[in-house]
XYZ file of C-alpha atoms in Angstrom:
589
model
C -50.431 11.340 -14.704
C -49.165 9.496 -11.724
C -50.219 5.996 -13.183
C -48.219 6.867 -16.738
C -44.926 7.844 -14.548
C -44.942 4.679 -13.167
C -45.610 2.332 -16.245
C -43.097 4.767 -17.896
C -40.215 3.930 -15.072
C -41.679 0.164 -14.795
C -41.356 -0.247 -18.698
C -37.669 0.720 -18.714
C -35.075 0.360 -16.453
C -31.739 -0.178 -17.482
C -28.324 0.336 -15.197
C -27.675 3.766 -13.938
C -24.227 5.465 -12.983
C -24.108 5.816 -8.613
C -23.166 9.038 -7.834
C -19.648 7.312 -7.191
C -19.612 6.061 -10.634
C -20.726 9.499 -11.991
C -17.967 11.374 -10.344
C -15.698 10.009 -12.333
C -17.607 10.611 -15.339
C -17.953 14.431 -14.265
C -14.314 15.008 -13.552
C -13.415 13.860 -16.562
C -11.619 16.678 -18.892
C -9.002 17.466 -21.901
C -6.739 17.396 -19.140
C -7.893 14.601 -16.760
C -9.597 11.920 -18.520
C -10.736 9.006 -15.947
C -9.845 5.736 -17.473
C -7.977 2.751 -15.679
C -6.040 0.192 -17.946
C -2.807 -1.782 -18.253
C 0.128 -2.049 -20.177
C 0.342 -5.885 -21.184
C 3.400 -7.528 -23.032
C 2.426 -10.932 -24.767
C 4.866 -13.631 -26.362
C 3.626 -15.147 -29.333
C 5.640 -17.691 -29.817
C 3.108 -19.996 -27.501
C 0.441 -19.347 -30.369
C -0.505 -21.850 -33.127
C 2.129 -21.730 -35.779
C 4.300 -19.429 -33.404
C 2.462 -16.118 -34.539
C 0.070 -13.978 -34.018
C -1.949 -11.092 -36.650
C -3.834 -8.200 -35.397
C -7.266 -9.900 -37.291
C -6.293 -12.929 -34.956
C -6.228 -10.754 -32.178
C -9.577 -9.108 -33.506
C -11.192 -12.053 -33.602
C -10.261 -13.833 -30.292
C -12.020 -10.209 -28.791
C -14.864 -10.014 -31.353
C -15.715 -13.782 -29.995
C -15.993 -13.043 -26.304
C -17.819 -9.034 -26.470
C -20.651 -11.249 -24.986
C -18.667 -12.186 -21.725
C -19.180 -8.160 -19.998
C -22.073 -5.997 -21.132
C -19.180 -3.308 -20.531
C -17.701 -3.512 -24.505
C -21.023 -2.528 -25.982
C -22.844 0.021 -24.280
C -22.197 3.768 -23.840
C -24.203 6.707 -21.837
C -26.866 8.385 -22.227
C -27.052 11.579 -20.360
C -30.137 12.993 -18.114
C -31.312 16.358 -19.771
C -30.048 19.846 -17.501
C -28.415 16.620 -15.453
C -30.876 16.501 -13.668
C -29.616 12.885 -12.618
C -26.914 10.489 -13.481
C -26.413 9.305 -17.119
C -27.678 5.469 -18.193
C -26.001 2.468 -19.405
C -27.722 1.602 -23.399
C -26.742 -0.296 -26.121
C -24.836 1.537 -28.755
C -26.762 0.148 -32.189
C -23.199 1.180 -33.931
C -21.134 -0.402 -32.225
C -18.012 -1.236 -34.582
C -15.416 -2.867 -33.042
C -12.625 -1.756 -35.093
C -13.264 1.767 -33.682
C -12.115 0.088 -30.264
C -9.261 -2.070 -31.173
C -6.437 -0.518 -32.712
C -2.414 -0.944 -34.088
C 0.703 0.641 -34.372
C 4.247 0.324 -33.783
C 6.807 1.476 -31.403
C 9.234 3.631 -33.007
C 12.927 3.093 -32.826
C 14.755 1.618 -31.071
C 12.065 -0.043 -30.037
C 13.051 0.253 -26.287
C 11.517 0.230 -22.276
C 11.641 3.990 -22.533
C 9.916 4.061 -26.113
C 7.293 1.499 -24.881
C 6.434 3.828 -21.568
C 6.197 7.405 -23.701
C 3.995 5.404 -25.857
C 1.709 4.207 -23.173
C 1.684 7.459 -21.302
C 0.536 9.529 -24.928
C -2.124 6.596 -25.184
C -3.062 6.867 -22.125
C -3.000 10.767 -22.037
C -6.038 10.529 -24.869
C -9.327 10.801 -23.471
C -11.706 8.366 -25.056
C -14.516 9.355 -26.854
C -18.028 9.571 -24.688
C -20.362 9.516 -27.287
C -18.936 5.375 -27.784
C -18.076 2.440 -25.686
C -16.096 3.364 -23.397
C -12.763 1.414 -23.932
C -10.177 1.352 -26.360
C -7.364 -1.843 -26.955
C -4.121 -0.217 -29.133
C -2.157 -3.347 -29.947
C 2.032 -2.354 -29.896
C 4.356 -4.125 -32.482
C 8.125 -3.405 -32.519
C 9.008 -4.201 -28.978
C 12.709 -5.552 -30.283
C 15.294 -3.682 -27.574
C 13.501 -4.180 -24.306
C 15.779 -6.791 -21.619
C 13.793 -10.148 -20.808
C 10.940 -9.567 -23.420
C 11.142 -12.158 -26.305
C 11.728 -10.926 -30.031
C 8.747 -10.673 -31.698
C 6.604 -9.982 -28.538
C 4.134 -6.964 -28.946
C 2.000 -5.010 -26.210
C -1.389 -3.854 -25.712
C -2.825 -1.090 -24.218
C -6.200 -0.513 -22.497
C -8.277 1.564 -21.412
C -11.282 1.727 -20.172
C -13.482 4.450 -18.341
C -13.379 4.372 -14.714
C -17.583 5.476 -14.685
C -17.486 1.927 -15.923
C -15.548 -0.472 -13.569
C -13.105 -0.418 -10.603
C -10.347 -2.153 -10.215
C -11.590 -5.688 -9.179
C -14.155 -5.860 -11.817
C -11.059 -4.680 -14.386
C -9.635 -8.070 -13.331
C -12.702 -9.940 -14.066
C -12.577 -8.104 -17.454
C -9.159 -9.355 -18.463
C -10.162 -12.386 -17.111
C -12.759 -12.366 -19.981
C -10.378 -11.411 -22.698
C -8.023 -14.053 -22.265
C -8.151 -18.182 -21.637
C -6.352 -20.448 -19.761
C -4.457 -22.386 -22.395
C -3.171 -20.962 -25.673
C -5.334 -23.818 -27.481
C -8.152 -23.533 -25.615
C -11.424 -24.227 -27.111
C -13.401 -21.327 -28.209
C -16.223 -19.730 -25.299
C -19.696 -20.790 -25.475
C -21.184 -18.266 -27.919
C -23.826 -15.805 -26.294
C -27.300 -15.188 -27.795
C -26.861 -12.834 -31.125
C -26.810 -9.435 -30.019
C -29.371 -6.805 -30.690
C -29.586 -2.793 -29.045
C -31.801 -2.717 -26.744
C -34.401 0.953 -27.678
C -33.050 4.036 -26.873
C -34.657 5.979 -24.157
C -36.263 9.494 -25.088
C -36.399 12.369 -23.078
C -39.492 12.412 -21.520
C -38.271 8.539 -19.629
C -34.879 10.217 -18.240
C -37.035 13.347 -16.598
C -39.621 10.896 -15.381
C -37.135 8.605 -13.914
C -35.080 11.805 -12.866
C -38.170 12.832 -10.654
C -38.707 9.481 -9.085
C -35.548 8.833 -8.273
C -35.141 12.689 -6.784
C -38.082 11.901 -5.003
C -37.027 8.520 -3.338
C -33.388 9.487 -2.340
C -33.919 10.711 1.101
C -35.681 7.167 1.840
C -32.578 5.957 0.404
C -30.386 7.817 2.756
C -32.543 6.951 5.357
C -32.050 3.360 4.932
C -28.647 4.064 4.681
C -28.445 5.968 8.106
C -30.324 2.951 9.496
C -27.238 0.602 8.497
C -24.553 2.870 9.312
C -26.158 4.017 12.890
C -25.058 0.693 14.665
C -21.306 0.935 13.387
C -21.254 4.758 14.247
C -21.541 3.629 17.866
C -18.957 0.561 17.188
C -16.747 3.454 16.134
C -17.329 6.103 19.067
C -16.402 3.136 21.122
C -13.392 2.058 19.670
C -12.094 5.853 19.921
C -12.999 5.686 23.977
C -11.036 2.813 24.175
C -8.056 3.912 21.817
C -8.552 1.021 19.628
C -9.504 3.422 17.278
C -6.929 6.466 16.447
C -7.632 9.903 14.243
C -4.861 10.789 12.088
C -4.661 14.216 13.667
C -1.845 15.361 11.718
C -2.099 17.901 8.396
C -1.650 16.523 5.510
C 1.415 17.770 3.974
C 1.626 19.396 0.158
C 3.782 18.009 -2.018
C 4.739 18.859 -5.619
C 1.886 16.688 -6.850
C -0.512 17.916 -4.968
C -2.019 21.051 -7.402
C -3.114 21.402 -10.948
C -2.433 18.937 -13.566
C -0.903 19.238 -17.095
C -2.689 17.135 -19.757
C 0.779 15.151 -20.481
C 1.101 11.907 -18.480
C 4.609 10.029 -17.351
C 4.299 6.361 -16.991
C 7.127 3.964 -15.763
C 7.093 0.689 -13.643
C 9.352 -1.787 -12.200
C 8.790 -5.284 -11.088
C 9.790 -7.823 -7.609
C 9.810 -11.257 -6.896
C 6.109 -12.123 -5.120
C 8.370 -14.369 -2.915
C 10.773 -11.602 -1.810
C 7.832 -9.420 -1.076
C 6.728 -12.549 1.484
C 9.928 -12.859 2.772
C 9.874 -9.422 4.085
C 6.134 -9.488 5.101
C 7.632 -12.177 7.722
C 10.024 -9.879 9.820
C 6.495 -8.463 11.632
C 3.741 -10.825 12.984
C 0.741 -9.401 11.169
C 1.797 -7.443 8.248
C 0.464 -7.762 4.539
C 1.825 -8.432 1.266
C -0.197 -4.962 0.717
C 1.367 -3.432 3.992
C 4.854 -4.372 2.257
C 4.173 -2.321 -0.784
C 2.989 0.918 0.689
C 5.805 1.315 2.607
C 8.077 0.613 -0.677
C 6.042 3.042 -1.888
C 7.156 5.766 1.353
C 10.307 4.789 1.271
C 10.374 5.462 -2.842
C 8.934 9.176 -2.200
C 11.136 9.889 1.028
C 14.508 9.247 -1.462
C 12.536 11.141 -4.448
C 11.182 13.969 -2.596
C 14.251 14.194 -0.289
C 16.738 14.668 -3.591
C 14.527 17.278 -4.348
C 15.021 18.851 -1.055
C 11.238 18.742 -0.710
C 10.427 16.359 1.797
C 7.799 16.978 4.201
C 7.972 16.895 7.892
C 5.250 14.757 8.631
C 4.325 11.580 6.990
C 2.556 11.640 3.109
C -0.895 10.362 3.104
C -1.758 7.590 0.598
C -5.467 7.313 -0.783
C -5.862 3.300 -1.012
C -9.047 2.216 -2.497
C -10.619 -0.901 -1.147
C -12.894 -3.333 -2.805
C -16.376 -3.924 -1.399
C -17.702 -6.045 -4.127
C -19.619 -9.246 -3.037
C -18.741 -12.772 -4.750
C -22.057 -12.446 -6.276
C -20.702 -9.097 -8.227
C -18.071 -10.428 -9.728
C -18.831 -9.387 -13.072
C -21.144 -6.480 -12.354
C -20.124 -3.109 -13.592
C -19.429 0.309 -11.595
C -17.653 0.574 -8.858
C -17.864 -0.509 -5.621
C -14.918 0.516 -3.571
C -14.609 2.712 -0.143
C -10.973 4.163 0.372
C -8.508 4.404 3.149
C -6.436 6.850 4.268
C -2.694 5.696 5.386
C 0.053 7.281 6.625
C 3.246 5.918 4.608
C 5.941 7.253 6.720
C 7.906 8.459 4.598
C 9.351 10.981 7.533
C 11.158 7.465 9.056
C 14.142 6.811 7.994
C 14.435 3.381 9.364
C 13.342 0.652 6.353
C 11.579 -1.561 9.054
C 10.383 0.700 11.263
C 8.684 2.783 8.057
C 7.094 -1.069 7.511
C 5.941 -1.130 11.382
C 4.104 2.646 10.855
C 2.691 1.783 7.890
C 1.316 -1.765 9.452
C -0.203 0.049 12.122
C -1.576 2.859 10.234
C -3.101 0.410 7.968
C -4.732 -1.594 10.229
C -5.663 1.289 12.169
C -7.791 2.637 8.689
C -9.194 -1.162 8.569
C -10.439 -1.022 12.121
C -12.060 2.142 11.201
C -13.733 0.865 8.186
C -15.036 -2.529 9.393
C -16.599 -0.470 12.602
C -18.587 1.693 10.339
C -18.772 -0.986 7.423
C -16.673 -0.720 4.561
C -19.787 -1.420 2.318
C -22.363 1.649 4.438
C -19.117 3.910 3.434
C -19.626 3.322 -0.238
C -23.276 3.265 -0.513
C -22.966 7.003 1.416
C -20.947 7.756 -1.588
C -23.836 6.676 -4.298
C -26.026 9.342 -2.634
C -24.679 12.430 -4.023
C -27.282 14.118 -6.376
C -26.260 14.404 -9.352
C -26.399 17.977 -9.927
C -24.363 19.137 -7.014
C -22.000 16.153 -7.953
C -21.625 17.420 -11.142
C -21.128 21.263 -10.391
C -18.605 20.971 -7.543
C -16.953 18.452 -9.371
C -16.539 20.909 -12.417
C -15.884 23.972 -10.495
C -13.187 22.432 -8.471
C -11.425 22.121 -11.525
C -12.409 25.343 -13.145
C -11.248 27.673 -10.342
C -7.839 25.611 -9.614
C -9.039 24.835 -6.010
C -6.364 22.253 -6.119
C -3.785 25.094 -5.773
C -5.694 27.027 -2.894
C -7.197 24.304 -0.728
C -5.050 21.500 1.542
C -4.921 18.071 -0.317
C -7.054 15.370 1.294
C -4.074 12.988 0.703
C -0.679 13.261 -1.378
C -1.038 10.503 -3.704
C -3.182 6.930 -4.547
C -1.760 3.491 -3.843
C -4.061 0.913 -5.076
C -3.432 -2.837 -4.774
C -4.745 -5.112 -7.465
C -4.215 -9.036 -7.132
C -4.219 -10.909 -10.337
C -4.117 -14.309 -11.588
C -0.913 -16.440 -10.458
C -1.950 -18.958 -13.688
C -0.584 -17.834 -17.184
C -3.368 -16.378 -19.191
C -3.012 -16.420 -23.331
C -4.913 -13.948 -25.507
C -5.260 -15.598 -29.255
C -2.554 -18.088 -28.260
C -0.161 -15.350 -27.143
C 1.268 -15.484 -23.398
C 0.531 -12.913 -21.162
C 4.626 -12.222 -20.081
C 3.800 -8.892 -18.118
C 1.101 -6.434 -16.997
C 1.459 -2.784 -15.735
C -1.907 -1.106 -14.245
C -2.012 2.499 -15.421
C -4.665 4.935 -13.556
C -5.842 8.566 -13.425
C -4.075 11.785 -12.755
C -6.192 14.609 -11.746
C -5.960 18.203 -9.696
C -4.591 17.695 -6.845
C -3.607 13.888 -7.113
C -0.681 14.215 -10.012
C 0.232 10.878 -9.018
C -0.795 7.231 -9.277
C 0.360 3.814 -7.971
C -0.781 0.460 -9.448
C 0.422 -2.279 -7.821
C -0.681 -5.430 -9.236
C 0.755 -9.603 -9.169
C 0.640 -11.732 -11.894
C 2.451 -15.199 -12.194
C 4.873 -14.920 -8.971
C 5.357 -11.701 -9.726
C 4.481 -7.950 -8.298
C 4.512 -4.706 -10.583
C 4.396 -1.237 -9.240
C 3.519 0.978 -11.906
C 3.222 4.973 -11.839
C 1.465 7.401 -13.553
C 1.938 10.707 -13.183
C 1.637 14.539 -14.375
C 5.228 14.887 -16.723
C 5.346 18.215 -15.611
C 5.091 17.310 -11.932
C 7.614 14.328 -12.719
C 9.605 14.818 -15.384
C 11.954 12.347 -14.455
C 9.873 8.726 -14.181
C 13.225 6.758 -14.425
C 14.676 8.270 -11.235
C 11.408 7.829 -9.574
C 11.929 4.108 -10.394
C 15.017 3.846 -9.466
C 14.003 5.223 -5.921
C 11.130 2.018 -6.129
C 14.026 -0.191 -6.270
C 15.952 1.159 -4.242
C 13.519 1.019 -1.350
C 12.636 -2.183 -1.915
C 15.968 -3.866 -1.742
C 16.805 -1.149 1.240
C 13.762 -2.791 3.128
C 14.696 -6.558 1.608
C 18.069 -6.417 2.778
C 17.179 -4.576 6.351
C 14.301 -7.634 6.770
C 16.436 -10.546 5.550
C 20.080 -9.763 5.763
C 22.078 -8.150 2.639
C 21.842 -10.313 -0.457
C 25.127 -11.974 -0.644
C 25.548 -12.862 2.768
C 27.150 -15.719 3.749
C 28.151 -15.395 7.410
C 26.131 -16.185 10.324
C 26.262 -12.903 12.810
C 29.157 -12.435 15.320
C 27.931 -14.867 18.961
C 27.053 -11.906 20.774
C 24.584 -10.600 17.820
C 22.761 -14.123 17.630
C 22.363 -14.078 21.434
C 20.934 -10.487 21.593
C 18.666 -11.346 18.459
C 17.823 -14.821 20.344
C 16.849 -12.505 23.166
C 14.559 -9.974 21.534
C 12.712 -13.047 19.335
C 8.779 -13.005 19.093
C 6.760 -15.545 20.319
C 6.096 -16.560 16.289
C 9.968 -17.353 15.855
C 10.494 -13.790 14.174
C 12.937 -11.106 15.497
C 11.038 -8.332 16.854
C 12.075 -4.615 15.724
C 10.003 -3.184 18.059
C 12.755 -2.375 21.186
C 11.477 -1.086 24.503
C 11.807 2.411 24.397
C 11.035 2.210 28.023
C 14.532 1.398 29.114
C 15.731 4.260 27.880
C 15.481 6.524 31.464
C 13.236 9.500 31.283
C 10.588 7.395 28.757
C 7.429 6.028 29.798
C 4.694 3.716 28.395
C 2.932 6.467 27.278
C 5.567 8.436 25.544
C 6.661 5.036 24.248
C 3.448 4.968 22.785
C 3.532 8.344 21.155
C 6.890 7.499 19.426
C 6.228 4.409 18.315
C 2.967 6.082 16.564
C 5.357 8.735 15.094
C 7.166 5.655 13.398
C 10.402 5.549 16.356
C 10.803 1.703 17.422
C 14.158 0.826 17.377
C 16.756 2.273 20.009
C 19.309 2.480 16.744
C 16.510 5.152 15.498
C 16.920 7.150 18.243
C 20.981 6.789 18.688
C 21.258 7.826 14.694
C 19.166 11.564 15.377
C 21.230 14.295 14.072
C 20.503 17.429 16.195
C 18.012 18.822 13.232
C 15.980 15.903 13.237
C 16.126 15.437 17.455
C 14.774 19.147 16.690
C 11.764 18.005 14.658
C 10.918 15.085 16.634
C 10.732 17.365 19.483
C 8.445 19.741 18.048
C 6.129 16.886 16.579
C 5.482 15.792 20.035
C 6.224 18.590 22.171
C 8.909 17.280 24.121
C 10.759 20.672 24.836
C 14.448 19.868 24.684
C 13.795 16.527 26.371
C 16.123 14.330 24.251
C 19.582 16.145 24.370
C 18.530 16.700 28.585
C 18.081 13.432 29.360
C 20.801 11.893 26.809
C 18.056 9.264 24.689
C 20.840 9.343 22.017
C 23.901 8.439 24.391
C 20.811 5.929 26.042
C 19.916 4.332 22.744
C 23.547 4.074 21.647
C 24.201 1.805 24.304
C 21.029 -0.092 24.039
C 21.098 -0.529 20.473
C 24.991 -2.465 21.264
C 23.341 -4.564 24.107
C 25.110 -2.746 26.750
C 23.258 -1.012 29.966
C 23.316 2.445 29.004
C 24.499 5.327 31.609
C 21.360 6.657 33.428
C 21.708 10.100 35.060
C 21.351 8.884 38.389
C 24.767 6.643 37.381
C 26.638 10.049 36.559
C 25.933 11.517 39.753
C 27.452 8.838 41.645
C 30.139 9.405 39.969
């Protein structure tokens, strides 16, 4: 019996679903179906002839299903679960099932275009096929900076199936370079491979059962030296905790199975620009704290901002050069801060720099890539259960949320890509919305250009437009508080140049970071503590109304401290250039 288990597991073995991969097949539901995708706007006036048909665009795809194993296959699931469903060959495949075409109704507008995506995208696709779906959008006539005659597409595909990076290489596949290219190589004809019976999935069920603690064993052996790396950067406080609780937030519970999608887009070179203020910060850096500074203005008209700072879930690619077009995911996440309890534009930037690299440091002492094989360990019964009855029982309502909503940062190609001749104008990622994370953040570049697209629970946010309005308005907030207002044509006044000449980095950048130390009664470890609660800037501390002196107090348990030992009239006078008026000073006096 032994010997037959083994030629049976030896005679077929195709690509299984990680218990990472699976848990996104398991959540999925009527209301929370787990597919990633875009929302792409193409100009066909680059094409041959100056248009483009939906059999063109049918055939362009048809001709390159050979470039990702991805557009054919589907799952095949373990009887009782008893293990993690299989990649096979579906032998009916039919392409027209997959690629599909409508119009946008009247007017044919931005908001049209979104409620269409977000009712696409609110469709769960059907498991028993491929799992991916193209609708192709005509009608796009009243939307500002599209060309007439453009149309969109929208995809989705299952996120069991790829992560974001390999969702690149995808799109990468469906598109060329030129809008004449020459056609791809063709690939061998296809042919399904057999289909697996039942008797194979149990056997391989009970092998792989039965090797999985050697697995995690191996796995402890890799992780065991970064472990230590880790305890010792916490010793020597290279290494923080978060500490705080994470706050609940209206999209933090149980999700409605109508989605809200709306995006806006910046200049990649504006985004730079501001990345430049701090020595050290990220294009990605620049973007989350956008994002705070978007939820701070939402959440704060709402009159339902949090004390403490929102946490953002931002997934991070582990995939090696040599899986560039493998399937799955492979992706560990991080958990940032976004400080969206600062005020301050730049010093929000500052907290978020620091609690990103922070979460980096904390990753690369462990190993980013140990993280995300722990995750592939789950068995798949337990995965599948918990997964399930989190749903079932509305946990999402009862228990605290592990973080308030996801970032994720997807580069893309800086080179036009064409799709049957077509330009590629725009693209807008679109994720998942489930309990407890109602909602979503794409941001992804594309020729000199960065969109931050949302989607989200409607009933959570019913209002997507204000939303991006707040985007906007936090980027130019941070733009103008990095670079100088817009339209500004003066140089400063002499005695602003000479205290910016003074506070200048050794890099050539003004620093934001002020010594809080000057201010009397304030330490280099307290300094510490406020910079870490997102206070750098002595203007921070001389704007404090007396409720948020209050809070600020409380957070770090400074008992009346600020309004004893005047910071504000301190920080006033700093934040001017002039020597502020110690208490020692009034006594003489």
């Amino acid at each position: 019996m032994a010997r037959k288990l083994r030629d049976v597991i030896k005679e077929w073995s195709p690509q299984q679903l990680t218990g990472l991969d699976a848990s996104f097949y398991y959540a999925e539901s009527p209301r929370t179906p787990m597919h990633i995708g875009a929302l792409a706007i193409y100009d066909p006036s680059t094409a041959p002839g100056g248009f483009v048909r939906f059999k063109d665009i049918l055939s362009f795809i048809e001709s390159r299903l050979h470039c990702s194993k991805t557009f054919r296959r589907k799952l095949k699931t373990v009887p009782l679960g008893l293990d993690h469903p299989y990649w096979i060959d579906d032998p009916e495949f039919d392409i027209e099932f997959h690629v599909r075409h409508i119009a946008l109704p009247k007017p044919g507008d931005w908001r049209q275009l979104c409620i269409q995506a977000a009712r696409l995208h609110a469709r769960a696709l059907d498991l028993s096929k491929p799992l991916w779906e193209l609708t192709v959008i005509e009608g796009l006539d009243n939307i500002p900076n599209v060309p007439k005659g453009s149309y969109a597409i929208v995809s989705k595909i299952h996120h069991c199936a790829i992560d974001g990076a390999s969702g690149v290489d995808i799109t990468e596949a469906l598109h060329s370079l030129e809008p004449d290219a020459d056609p791809v190589e063709p690939g061998a004809p296809w042919s399904p491979g057999r289909r697996p019976g039942a008797l194979e999935l149990l056997a391989r069920a009970n092998w792989n059962n039965a090797v999985k603690p050697f697995h995690a064993l191996d796995v402890a052996r890799r992780i065991a030296p970064g472990t230590l790396k880790f305890a010792a950067g916490l010793t020597r406080g290279d290494i923080k905790l978060l500490g705080a609780k994470i706050p609940r937030t209206r999209f933090n519970g149980i999700v409605s199975a109508h989605k809200a999608v709306e995006a806006t887009t910046f200049k990649l070179e504006d985004v730079k620009a501001i990345r430049q203020r701090i020595p050290g910060v990220t294009v990605n850096d620049v973007m989350l704290a956008v994002v705070g500074g978007a939820l701070r203005r939402y959440l704060k008209a709402k009159d339902e901002l949090p004390a403490d700072s929102l946490i953002a879930m931002a997934p991070v690619s582990v995939r090696k050069a040599g899986e560039k077009n493998a399937a799955g995911n492979e992706v560990t996440a991080l958990s940032i801060p976004l400080g969206t309890h600062v005020a301050d534009p730049l010093a929000r930037l500052h907290f978020a720099h620091e609690k990103a690299k922070n979460q980096k440091a904390m990753s690369n002492a462990v190993g980013a890539r140990e993280l995300a094989d722990m995750s592939k360990l789950a068995p798949a019964m337990i995965t599948g259960v918990a997964t399930r009855l989190y749903s079932r029982l509305g946990l999402a309502n009862r228990l605290s949320p592990m973080f308030n909503t996801v970032v994720t940062n997807v580069p893309g190609p800086q080179a036009p890509l064409y799709m049957a001749g077509a330009r590629l104008t725009a693209s807008y990622g679109l994720g998942p919305v489930m309990d407890s994370m109602g909602l979503f953040h794409a941001v992804t570049s594309y020729c000199g250009e960065i969109a931050v697209t949302i989607t989200a629970c409607r009933k959570m946010m019913p209002d997507p437009a204000f939303y991006r309005e707040c985007l906007e308005a936090s980027f130019t907030e941070l733009y103008e508080a990095a670079t100088g207002p817009r339209d500004a044509k003066k140089r400063p006044p002499a005695g602003a140049r000479k205290r910016e000449e003074a506070t200048r980095t050794t890099n050539g950048a003004p620093s934001i970071v002020d010594d809080l130390t000057k201010i009397e009664g304030v330490g280099e470890k307290l300094a510490k503590r406020l910079n870490a609660a997102g206070v750098i800037r002595f203007a921070q501390i001389a704007a404090l109304s007396e409720e948020d002196a209050t809070a600020l107090e409380a957070r770090l348990g400074l008992k009346g401290r600020i309004k004893r030992e005047a910071w504000i009239e301190q920080a006033a006078a700093l934040a001017e250039g002039r020597t502020p008026q110690t208490r020692n000073d009034a006594s003489v006096h």
